[in-house]
Coordinates of C-alpha atoms in Angstrom, one line a residue:
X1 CA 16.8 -34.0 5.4
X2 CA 14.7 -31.0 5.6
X3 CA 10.9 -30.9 5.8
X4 CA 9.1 -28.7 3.6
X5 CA 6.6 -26.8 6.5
X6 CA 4.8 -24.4 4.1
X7 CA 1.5 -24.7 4.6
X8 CA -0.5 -24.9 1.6
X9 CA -4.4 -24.7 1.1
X10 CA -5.7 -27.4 -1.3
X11 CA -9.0 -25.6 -1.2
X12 CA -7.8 -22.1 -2.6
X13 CA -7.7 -21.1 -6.4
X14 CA -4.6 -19.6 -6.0
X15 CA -2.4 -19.7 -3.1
X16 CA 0.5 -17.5 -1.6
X17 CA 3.3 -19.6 -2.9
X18 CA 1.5 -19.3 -6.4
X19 CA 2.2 -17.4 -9.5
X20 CA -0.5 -16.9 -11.5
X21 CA -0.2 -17.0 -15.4
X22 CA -0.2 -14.2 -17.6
X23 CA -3.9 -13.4 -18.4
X24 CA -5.2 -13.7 -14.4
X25 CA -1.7 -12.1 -13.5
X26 CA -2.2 -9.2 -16.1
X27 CA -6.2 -9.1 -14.8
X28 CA -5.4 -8.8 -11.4
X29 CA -2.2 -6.1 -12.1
X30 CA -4.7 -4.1 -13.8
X31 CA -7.8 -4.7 -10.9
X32 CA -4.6 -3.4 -7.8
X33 CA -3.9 -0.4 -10.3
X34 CA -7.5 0.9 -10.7
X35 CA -8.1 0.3 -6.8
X36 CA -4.5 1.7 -6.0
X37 CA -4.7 4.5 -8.0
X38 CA -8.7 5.3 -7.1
X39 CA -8.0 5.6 -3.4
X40 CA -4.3 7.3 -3.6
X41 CA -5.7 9.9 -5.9
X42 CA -9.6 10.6 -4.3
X43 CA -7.9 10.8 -0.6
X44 CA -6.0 13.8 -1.7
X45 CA -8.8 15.6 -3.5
X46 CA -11.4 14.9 -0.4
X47 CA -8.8 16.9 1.8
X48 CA -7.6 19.5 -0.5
X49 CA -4.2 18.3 -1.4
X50 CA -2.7 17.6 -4.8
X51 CA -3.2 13.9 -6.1
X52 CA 0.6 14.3 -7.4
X53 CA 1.7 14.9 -3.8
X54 CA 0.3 11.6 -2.5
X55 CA 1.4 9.9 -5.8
X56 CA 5.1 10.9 -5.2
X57 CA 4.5 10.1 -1.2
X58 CA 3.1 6.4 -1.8
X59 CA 5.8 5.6 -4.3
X60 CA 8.9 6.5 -2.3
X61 CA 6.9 5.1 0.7
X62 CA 7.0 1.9 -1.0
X63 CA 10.6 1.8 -2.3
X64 CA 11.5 2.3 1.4
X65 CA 9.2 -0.2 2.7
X66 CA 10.8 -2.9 0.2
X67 CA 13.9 -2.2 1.2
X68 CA 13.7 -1.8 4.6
X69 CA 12.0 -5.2 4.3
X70 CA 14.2 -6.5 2.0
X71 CA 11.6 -7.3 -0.5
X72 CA 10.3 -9.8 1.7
X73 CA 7.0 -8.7 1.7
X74 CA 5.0 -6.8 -0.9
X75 CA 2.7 -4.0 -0.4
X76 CA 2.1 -0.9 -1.8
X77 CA 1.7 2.1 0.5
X78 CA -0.9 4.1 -0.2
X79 CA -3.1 6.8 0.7
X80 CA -5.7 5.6 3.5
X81 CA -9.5 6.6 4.5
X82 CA -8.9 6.2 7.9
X83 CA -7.4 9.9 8.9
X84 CA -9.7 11.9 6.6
X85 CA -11.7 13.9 9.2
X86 CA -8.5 14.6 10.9
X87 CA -6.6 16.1 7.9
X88 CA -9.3 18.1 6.7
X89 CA -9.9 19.3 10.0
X90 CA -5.9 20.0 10.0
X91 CA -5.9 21.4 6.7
X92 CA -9.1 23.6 7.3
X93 CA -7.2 25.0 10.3
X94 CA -3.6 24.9 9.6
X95 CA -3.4 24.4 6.4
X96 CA -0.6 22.3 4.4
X97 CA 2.3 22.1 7.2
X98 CA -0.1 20.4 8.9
X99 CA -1.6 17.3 7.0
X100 CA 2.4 16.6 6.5
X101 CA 2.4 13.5 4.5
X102 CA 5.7 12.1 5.7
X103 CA 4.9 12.1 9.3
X104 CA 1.6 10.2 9.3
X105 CA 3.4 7.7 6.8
X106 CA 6.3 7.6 8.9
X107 CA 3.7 6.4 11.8
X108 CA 1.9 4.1 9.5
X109 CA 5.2 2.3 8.8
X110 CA 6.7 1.9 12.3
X111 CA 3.3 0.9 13.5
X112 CA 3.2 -2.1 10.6
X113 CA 7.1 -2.8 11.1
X114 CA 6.7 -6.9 11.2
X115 CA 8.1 -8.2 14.5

């Protein structure tokens, strides 16, 4: 017979394996999508890009990711903080070939590739 080894925190409101119900689910969809959309719309505008470039980026970034993944594991690819002195440095200089949004997603998503 086969053991069930999925760890489960007795401790946690809600765990990993859990599916909240539909008012804390629909509280928490609408929490991701005013932080989601905050960051993948004010990265853009701090380094001089169009928000609907990064928009368009982040979403086909994620359909990749969940496929590539298999749906597996969900996350939603967004803009990050972490490269902003860099790109408007690039973008000051070079302008929008450049800041290149599909490269630096490109490295994001091999460098996150789960092993």
């Amino acid at each position: 017979m086969k053991e069930d080894k999925t760890f489960r925190n007795p401790e946690a409101v809600l765990d990993v394996q859990d599916k909240p119900k539909f008012g804390p689910w629909l509280l928490l969809s609408i929490q991701h999508l005013f932080t989601m959309f905050g960051s993948t719309v004010l990265v853009p505008l701090l380094i001089g890009l169009k928000p609907s470039i990064a928009l368009f980026c982040s979403g086909v970034g994620t359909l990749v990711y969940i496929l590539c993944t298999q749906a597996k594991i969900p996350a939603y690819l967004g803009s990050s903080f972490a490269f902003i002195a860099t790109m408007q440095a690039l973008m000051k200089n070079y302008g929008y070939p450049a800041v290149g949004q599909g490269p630096s997603r490109l490295v994001w998503f091999t460098s996150s590739w789960p092993s």
